[in-house]
JSON list of C-alpha atoms in Angstrom, two decimals:
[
{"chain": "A", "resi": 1, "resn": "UNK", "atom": "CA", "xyz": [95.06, 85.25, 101.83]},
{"chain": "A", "resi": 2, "resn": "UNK", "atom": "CA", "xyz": [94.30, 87.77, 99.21]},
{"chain": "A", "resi": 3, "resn": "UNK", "atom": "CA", "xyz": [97.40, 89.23, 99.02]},
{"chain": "A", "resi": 4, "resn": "UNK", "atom": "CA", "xyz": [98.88, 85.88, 97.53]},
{"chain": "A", "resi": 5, "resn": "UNK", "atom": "CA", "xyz": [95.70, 85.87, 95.60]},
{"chain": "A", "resi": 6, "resn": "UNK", "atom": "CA", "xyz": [96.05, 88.89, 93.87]},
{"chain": "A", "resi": 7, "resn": "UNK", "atom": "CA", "xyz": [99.96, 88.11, 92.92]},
{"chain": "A", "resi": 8, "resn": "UNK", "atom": "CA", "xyz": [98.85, 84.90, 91.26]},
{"chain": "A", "resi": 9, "resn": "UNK", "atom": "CA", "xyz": [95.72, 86.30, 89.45]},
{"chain": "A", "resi": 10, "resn": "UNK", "atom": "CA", "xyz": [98.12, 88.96, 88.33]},
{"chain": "A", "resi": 11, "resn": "UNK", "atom": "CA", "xyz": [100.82, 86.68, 87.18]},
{"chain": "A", "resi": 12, "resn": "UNK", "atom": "CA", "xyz": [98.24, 84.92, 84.77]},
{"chain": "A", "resi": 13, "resn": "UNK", "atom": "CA", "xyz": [97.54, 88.66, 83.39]},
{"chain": "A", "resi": 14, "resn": "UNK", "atom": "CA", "xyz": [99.84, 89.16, 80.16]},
{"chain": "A", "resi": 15, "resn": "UNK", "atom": "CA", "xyz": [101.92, 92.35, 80.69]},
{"chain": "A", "resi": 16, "resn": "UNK", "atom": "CA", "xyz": [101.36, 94.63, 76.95]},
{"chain": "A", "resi": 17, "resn": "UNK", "atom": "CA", "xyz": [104.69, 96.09, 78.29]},
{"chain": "A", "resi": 18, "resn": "UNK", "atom": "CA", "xyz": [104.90, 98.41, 75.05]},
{"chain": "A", "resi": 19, "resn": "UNK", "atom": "CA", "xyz": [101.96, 99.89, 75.91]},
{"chain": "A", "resi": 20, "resn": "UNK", "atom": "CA", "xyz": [102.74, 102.96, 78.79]},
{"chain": "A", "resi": 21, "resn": "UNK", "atom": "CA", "xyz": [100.69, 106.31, 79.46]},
{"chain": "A", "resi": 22, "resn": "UNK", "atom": "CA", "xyz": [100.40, 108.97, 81.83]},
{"chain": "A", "resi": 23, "resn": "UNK", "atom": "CA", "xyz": [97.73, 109.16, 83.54]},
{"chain": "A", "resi": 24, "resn": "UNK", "atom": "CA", "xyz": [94.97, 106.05, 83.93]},
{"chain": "A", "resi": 25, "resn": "UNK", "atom": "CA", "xyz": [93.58, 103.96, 80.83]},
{"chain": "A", "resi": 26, "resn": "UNK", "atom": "CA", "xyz": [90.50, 105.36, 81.03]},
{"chain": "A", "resi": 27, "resn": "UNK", "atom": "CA", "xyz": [91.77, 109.27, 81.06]},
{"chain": "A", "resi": 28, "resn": "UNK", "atom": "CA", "xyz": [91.85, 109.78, 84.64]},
{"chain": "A", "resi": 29, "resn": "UNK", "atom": "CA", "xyz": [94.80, 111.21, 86.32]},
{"chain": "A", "resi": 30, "resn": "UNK", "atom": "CA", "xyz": [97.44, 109.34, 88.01]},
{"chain": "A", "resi": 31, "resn": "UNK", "atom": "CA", "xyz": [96.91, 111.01, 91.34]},
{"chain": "A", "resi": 32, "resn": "UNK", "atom": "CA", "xyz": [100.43, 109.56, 91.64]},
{"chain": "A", "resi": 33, "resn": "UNK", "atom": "CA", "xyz": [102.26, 111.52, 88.97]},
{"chain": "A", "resi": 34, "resn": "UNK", "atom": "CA", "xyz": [103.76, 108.67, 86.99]},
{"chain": "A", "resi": 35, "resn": "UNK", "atom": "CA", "xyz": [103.73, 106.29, 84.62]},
{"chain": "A", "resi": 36, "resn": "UNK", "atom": "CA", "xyz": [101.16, 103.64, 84.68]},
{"chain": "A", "resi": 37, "resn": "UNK", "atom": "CA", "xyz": [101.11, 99.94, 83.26]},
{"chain": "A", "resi": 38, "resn": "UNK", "atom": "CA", "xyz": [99.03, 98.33, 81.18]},
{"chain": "A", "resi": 39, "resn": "UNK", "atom": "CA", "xyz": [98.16, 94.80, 81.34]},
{"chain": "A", "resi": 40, "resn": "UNK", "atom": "CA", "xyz": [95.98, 92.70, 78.79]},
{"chain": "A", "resi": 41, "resn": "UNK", "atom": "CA", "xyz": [93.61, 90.35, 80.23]},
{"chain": "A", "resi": 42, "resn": "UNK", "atom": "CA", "xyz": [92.82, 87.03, 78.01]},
{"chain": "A", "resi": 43, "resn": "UNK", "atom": "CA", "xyz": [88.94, 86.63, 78.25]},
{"chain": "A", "resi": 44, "resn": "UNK", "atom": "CA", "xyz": [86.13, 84.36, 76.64]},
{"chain": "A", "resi": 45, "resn": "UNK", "atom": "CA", "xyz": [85.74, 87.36, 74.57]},
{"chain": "A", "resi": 46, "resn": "UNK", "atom": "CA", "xyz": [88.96, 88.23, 73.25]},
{"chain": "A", "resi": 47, "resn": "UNK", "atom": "CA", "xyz": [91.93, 90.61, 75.02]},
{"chain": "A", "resi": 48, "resn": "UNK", "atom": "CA", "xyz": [90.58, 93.56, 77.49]},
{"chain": "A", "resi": 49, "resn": "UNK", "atom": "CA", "xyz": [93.10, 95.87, 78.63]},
{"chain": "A", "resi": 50, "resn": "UNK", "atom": "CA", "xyz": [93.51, 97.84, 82.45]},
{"chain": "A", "resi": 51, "resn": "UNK", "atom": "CA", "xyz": [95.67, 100.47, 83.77]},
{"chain": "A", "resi": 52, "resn": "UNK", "atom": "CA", "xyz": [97.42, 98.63, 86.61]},
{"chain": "A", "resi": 53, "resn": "UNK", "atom": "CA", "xyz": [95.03, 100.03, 89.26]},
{"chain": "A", "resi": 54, "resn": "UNK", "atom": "CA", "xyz": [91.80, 99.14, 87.81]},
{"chain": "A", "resi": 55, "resn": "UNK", "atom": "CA", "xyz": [93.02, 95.39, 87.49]},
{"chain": "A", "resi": 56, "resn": "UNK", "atom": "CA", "xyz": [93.51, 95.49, 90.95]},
{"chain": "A", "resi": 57, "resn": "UNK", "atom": "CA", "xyz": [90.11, 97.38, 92.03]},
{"chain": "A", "resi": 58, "resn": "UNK", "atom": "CA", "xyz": [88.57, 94.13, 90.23]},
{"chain": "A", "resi": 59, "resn": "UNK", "atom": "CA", "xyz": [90.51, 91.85, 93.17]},
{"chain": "A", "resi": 60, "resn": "UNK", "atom": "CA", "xyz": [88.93, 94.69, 95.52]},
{"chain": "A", "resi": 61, "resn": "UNK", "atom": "CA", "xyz": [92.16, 96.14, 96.57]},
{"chain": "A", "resi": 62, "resn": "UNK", "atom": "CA", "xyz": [92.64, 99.68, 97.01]},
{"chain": "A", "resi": 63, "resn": "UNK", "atom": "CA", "xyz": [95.91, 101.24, 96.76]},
{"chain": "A", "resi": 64, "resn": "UNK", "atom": "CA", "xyz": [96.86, 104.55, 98.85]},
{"chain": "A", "resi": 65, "resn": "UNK", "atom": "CA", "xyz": [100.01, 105.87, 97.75]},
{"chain": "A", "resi": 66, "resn": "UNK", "atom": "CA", "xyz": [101.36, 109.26, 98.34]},
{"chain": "A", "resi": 67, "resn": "UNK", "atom": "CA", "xyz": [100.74, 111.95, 100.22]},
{"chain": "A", "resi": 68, "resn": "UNK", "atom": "CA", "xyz": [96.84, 112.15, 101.12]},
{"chain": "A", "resi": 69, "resn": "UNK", "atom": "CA", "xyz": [95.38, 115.12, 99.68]},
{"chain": "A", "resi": 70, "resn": "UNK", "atom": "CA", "xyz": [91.48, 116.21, 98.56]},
{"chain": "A", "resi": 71, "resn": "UNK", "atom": "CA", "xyz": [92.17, 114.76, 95.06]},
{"chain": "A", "resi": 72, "resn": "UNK", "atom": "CA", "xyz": [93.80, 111.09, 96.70]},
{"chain": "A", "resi": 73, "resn": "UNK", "atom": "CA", "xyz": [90.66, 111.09, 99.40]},
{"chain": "A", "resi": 74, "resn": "UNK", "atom": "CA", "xyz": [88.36, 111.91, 96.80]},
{"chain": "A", "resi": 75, "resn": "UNK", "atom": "CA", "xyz": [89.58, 108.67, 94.41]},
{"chain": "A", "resi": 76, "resn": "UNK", "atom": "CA", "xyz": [89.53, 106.49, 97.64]},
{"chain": "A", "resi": 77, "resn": "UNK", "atom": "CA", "xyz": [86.59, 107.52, 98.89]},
{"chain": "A", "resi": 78, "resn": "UNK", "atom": "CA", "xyz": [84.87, 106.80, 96.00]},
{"chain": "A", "resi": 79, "resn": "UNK", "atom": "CA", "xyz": [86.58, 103.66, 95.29]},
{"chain": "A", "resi": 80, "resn": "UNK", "atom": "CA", "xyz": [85.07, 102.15, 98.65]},
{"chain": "A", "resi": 81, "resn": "UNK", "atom": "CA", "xyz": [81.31, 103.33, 97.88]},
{"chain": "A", "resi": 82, "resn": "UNK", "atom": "CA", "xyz": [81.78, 101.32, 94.55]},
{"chain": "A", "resi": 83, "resn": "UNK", "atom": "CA", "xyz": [83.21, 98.30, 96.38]},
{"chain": "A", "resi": 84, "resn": "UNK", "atom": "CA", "xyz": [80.36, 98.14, 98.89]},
{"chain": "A", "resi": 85, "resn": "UNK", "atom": "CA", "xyz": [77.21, 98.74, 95.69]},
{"chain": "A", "resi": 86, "resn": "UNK", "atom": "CA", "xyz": [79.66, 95.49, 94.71]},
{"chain": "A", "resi": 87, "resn": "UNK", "atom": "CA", "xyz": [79.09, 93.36, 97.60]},
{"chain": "A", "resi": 88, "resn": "UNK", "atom": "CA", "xyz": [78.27, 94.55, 101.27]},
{"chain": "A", "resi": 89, "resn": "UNK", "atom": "CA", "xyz": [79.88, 91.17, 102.52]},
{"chain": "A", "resi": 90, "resn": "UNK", "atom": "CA", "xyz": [83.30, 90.60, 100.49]},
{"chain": "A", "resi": 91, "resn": "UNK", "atom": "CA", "xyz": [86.24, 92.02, 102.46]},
{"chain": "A", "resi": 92, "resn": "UNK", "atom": "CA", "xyz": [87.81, 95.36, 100.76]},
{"chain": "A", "resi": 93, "resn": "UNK", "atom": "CA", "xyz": [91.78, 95.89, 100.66]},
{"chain": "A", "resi": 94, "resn": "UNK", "atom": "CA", "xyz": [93.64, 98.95, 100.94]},
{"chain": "A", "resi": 95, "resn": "UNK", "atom": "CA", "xyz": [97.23, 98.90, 100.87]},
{"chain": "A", "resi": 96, "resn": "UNK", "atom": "CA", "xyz": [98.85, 101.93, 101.95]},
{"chain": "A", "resi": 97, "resn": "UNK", "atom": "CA", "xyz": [102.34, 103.77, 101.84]},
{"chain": "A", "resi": 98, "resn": "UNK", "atom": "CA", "xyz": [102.05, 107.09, 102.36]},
{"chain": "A", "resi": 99, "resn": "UNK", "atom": "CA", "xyz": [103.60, 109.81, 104.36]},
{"chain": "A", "resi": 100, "resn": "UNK", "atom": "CA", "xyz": [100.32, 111.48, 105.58]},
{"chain": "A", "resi": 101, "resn": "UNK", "atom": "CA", "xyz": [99.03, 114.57, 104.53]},
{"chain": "A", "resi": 102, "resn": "UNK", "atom": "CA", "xyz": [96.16, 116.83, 104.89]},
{"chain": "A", "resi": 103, "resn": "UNK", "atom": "CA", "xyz": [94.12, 116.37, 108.08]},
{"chain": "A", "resi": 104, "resn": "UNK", "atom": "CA", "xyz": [90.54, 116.74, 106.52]},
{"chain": "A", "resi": 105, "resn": "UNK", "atom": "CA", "xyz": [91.30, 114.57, 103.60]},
{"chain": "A", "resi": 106, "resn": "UNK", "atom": "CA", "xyz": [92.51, 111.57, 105.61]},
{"chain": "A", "resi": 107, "resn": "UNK", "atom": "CA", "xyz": [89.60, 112.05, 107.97]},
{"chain": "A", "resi": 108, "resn": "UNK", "atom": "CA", "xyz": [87.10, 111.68, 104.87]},
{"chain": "A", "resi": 109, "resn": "UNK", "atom": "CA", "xyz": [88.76, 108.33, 104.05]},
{"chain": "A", "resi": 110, "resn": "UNK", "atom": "CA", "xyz": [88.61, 107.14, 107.53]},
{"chain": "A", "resi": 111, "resn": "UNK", "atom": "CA", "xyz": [84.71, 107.70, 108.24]},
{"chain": "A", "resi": 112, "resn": "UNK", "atom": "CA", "xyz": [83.88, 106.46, 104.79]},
{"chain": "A", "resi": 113, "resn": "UNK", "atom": "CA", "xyz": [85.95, 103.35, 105.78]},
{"chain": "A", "resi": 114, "resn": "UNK", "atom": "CA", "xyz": [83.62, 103.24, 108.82]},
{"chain": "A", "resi": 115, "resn": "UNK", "atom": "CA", "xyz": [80.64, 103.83, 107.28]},
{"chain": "A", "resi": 116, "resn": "UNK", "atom": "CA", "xyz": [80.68, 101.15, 104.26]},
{"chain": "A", "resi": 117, "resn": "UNK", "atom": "CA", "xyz": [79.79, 98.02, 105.39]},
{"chain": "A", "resi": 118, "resn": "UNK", "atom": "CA", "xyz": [82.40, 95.32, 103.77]},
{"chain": "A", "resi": 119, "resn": "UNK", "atom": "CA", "xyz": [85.20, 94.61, 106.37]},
{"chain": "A", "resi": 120, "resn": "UNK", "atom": "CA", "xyz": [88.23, 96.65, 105.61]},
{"chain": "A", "resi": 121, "resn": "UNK", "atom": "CA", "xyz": [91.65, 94.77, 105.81]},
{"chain": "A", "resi": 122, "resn": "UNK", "atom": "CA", "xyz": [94.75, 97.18, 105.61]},
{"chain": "A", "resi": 123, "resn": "UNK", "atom": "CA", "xyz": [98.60, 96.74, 105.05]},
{"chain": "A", "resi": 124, "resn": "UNK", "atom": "CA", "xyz": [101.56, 98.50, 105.63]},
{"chain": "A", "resi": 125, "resn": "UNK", "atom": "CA", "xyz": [103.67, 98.32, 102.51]},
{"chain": "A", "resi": 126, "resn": "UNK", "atom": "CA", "xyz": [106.98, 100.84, 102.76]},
{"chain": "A", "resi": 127, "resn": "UNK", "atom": "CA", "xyz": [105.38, 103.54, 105.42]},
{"chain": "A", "resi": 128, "resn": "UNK", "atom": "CA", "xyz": [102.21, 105.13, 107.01]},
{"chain": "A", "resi": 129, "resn": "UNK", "atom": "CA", "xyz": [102.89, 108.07, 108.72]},
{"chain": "A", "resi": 130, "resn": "UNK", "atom": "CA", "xyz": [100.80, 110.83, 109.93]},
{"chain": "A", "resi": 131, "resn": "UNK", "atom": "CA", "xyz": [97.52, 110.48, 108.98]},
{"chain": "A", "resi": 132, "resn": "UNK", "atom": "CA", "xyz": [98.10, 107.35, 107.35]},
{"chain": "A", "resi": 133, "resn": "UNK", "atom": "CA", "xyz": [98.95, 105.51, 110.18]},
{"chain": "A", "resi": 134, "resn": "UNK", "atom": "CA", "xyz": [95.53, 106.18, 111.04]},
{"chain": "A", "resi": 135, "resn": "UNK", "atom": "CA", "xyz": [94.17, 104.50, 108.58]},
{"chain": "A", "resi": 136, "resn": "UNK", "atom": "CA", "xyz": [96.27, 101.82, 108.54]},
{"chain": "A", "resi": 137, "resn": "UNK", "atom": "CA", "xyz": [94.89, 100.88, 112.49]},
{"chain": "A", "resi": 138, "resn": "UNK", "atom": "CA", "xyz": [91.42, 101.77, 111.29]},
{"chain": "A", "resi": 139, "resn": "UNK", "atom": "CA", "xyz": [90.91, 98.63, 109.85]},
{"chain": "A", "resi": 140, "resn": "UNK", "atom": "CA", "xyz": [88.80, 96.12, 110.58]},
{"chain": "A", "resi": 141, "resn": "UNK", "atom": "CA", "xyz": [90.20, 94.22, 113.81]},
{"chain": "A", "resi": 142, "resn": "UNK", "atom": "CA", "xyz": [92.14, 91.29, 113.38]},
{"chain": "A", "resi": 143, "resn": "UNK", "atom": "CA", "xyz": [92.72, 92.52, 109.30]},
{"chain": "A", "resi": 144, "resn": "UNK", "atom": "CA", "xyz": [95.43, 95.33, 109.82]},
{"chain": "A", "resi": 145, "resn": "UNK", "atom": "CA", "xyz": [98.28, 94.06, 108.66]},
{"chain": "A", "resi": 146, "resn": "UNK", "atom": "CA", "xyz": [102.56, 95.55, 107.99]},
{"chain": "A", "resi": 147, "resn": "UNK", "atom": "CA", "xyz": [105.24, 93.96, 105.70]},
{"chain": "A", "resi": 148, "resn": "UNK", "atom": "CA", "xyz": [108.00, 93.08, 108.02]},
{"chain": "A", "resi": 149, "resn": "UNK", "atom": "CA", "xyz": [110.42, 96.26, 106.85]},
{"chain": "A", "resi": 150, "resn": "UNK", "atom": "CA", "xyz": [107.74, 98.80, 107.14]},
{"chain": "A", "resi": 151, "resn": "UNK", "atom": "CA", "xyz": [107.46, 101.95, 109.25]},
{"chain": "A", "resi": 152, "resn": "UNK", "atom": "CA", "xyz": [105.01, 103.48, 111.35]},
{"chain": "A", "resi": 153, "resn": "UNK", "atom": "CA", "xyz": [105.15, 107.20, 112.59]},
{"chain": "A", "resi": 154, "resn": "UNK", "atom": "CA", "xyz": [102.41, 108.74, 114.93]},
{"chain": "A", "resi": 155, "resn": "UNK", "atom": "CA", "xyz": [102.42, 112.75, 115.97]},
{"chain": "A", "resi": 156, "resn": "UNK", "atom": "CA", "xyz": [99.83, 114.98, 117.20]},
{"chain": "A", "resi": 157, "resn": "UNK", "atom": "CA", "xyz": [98.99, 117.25, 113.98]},
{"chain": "A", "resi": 158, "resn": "UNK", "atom": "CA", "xyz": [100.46, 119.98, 112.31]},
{"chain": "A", "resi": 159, "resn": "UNK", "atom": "CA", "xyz": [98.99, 123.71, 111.92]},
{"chain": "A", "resi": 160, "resn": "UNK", "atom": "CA", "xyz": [99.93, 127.03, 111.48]},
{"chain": "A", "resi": 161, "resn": "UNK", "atom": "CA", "xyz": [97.76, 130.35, 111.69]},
{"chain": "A", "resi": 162, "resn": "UNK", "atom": "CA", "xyz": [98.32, 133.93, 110.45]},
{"chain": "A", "resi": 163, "resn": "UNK", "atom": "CA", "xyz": [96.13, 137.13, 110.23]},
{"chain": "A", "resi": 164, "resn": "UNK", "atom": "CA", "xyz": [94.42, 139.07, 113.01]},
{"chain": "A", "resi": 165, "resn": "UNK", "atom": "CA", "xyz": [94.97, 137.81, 116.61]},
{"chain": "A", "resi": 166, "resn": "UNK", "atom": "CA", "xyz": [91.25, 136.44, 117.25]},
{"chain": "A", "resi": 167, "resn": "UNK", "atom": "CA", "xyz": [91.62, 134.48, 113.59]},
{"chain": "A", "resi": 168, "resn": "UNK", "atom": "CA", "xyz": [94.58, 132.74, 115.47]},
{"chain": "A", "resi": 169, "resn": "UNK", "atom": "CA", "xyz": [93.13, 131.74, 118.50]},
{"chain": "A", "resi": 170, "resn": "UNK", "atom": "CA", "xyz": [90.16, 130.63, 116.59]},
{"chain": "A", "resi": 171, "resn": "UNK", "atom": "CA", "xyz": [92.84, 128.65, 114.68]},
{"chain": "A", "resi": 172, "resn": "UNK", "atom": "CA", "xyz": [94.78, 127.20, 117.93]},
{"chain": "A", "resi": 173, "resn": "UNK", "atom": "CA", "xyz": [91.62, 125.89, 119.29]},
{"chain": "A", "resi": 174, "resn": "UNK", "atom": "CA", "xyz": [90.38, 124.29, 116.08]},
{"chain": "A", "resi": 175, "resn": "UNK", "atom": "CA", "xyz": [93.88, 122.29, 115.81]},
{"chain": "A", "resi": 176, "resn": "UNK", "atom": "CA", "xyz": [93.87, 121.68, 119.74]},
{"chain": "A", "resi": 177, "resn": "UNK", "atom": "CA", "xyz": [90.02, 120.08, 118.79]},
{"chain": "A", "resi": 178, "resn": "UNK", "atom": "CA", "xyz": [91.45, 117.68, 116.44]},
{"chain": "A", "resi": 179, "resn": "UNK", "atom": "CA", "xyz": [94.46, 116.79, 118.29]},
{"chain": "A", "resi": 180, "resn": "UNK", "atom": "CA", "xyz": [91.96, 115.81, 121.01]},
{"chain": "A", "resi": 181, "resn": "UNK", "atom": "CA", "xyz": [89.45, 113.91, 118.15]},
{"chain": "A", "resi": 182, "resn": "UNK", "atom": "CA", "xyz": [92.86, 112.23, 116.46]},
{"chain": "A", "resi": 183, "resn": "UNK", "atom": "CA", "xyz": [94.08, 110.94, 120.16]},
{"chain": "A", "resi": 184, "resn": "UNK", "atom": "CA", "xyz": [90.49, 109.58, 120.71]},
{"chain": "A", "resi": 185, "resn": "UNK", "atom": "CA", "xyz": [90.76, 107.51, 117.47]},
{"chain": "A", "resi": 186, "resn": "UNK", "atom": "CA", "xyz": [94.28, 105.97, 118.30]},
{"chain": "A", "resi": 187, "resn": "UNK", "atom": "CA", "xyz": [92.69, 105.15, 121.47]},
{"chain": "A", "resi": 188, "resn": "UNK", "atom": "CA", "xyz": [89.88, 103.29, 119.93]},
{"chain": "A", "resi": 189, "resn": "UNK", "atom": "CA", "xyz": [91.92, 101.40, 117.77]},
{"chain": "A", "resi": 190, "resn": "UNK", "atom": "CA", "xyz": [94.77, 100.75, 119.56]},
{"chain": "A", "resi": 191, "resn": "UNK", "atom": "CA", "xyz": [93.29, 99.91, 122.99]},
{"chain": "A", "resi": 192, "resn": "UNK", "atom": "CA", "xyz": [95.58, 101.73, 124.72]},
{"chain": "A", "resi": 193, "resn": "UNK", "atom": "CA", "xyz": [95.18, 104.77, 127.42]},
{"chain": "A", "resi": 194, "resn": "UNK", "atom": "CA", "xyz": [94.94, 107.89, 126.62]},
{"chain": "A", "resi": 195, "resn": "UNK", "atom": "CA", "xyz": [97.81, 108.79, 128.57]},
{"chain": "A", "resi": 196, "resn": "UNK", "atom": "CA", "xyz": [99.76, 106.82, 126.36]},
{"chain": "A", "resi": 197, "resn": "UNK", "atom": "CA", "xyz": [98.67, 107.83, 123.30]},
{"chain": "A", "resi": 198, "resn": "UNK", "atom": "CA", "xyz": [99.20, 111.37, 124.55]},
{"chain": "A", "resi": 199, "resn": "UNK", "atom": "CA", "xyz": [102.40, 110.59, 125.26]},
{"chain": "A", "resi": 200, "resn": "UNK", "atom": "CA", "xyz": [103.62, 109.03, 121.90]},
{"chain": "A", "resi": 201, "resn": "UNK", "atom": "CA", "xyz": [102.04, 111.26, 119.66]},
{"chain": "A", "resi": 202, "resn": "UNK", "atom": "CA", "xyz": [103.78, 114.62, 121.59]},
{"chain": "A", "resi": 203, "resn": "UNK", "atom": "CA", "xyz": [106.48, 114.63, 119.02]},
{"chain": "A", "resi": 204, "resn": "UNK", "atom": "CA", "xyz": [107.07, 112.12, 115.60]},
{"chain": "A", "resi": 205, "resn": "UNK", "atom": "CA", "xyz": [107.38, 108.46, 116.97]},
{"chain": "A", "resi": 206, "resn": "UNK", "atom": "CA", "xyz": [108.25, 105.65, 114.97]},
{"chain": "A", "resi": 207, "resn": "UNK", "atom": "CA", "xyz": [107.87, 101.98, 115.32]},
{"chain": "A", "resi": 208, "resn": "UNK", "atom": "CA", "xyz": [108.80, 99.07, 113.30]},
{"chain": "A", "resi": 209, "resn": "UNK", "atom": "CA", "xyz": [106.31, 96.76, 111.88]},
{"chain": "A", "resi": 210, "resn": "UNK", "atom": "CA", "xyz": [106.74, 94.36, 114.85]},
{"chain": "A", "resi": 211, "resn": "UNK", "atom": "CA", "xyz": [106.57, 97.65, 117.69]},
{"chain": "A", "resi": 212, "resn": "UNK", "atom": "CA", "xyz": [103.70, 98.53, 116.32]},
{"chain": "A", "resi": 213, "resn": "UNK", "atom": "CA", "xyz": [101.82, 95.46, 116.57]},
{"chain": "A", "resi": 214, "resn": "UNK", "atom": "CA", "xyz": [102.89, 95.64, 119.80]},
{"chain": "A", "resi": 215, "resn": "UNK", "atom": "CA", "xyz": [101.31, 99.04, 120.45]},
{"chain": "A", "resi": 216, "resn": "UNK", "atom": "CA", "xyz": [97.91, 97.64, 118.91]},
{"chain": "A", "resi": 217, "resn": "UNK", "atom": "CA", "xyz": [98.72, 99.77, 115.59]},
{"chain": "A", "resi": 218, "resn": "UNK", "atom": "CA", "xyz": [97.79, 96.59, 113.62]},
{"chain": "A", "resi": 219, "resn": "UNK", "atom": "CA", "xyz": [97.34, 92.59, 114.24]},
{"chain": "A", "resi": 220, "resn": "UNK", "atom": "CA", "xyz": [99.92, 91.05, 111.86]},
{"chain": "A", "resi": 221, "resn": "UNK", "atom": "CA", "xyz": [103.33, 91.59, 110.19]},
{"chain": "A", "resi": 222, "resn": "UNK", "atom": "CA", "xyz": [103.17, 89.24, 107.04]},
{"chain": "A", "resi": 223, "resn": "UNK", "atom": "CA", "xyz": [107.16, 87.84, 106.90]},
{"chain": "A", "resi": 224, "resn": "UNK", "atom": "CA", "xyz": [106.11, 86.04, 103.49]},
{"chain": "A", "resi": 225, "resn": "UNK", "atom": "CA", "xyz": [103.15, 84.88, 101.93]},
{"chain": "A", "resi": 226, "resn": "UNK", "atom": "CA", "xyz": [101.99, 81.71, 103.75]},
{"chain": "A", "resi": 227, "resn": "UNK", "atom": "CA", "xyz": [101.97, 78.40, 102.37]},
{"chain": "A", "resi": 228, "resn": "UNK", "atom": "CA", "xyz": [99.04, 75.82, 102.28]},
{"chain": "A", "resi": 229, "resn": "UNK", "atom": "CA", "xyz": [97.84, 75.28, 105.88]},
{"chain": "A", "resi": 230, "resn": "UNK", "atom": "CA", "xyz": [100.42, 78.05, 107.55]},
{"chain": "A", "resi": 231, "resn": "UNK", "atom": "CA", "xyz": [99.18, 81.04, 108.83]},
{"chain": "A", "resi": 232, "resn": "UNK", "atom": "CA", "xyz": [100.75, 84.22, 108.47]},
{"chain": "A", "resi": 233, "resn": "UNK", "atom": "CA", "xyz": [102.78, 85.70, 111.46]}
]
């Protein structure tokens, strides 16, 4: 399981804990707005340092924090293509907690998470609403997974129009089309009706880690990691 992996190949990475900065190691910006650790590696060829995030991009794991935005669905969008020119077989992770955000953004994320070709295995850490609870059940079946004390929110999406009259209407039907496209996604992933999908998303609904495994939102809720020869729950 990667995610006990990844713990244990981070807890053999010295922390430089003196060493702090805005923004990533490399002079990107934290698309998060905070501070961002350093860690030192110990190779064959002396220390190498990482911000936090590019350690973890090494392990394959994707991180999706915040609110999803052009500037978040650009990094993660870019972070897949590199992780398939990596390896088209080697499974990709993408933890999430994030409250949603912009409609177009997310929906950039979720066809390049379609389109690359390395199986795509999500989890819930904290929340995915919105959008994000999208991508969260757009993983690849049997691979979406929720820390038990997680939460999940669907809703049909959010608009607003101003201007002349015909500029609204245009705008009413555009958001009406996506509703429809959104339900039609939930419906692929989920396996359930459309009728019930319909009738969830009419106004914010949320569901526990273990509700929405029931509702087909994702396949496991990982209680702790597992043990030699135990499965996670």
């Amino acid at each position: 399981m990667l995610f006990t992996r990844s713990l244990r190949t981070l807890a053999q990475v010295r922390p430089c804990v003196s060493v702090l900065r805005r923004g990533f190691h490399n002079g990107r910006d934290d698309p998060m707005g905070f501070m961002v650790p350093i860690v030192v590696e110990q190779t064959g060829r002396g220390e190498r340092s990482y911000d936090i995030y590019s350690r973890l991009l090494k392990e394959r794991i994707i991180c999706l924090m915040g609110p999803i935005n052009d500037h978040v669905s650009s990094l993660v969008v870019a972070q897949l293509l590199f992780l398939q020119s990596e390896s088209s077989k080697k499974p990709i992770h993408m933890y999430i907690n994030s409250p949603g955000g912009v409609v177009t953004a997310g929906l950039g994320i979720y066809d390049t998470m379609q389109y690359v070709l390395p199986p795509i295995a999500t989890w819930c850490v904290g929340q995915a609403s919105s959008m994000a609870s999208l991508l969260l059940c757009a993983g690849a079946p049997g691979m979406r997974h929720s820390l038990p004390n997680s939460r999940i929110m669907i809703h049909q999406p959010h608009g607003g129009a101003q201007g002349q009259a015909t500029d609204i209407q245009i705008q009413a039907k555009e958001i009406l089309t996506l509703k429809t496209k959104i339900n039609n996604l939930y419906v692929k992933h989920s396996l359930q009706s459309l009728e019930t999908i319909e009738k969830n998303m009419e106004r914010d609904h949320f569901l526990s880690a273990e509700e929405a495994k029931e509702f087909g939102l994702i396949d496991q809720v990982l209680v702790h990691p597992p043990q030699p020869g135990e499965e996670s729950t």
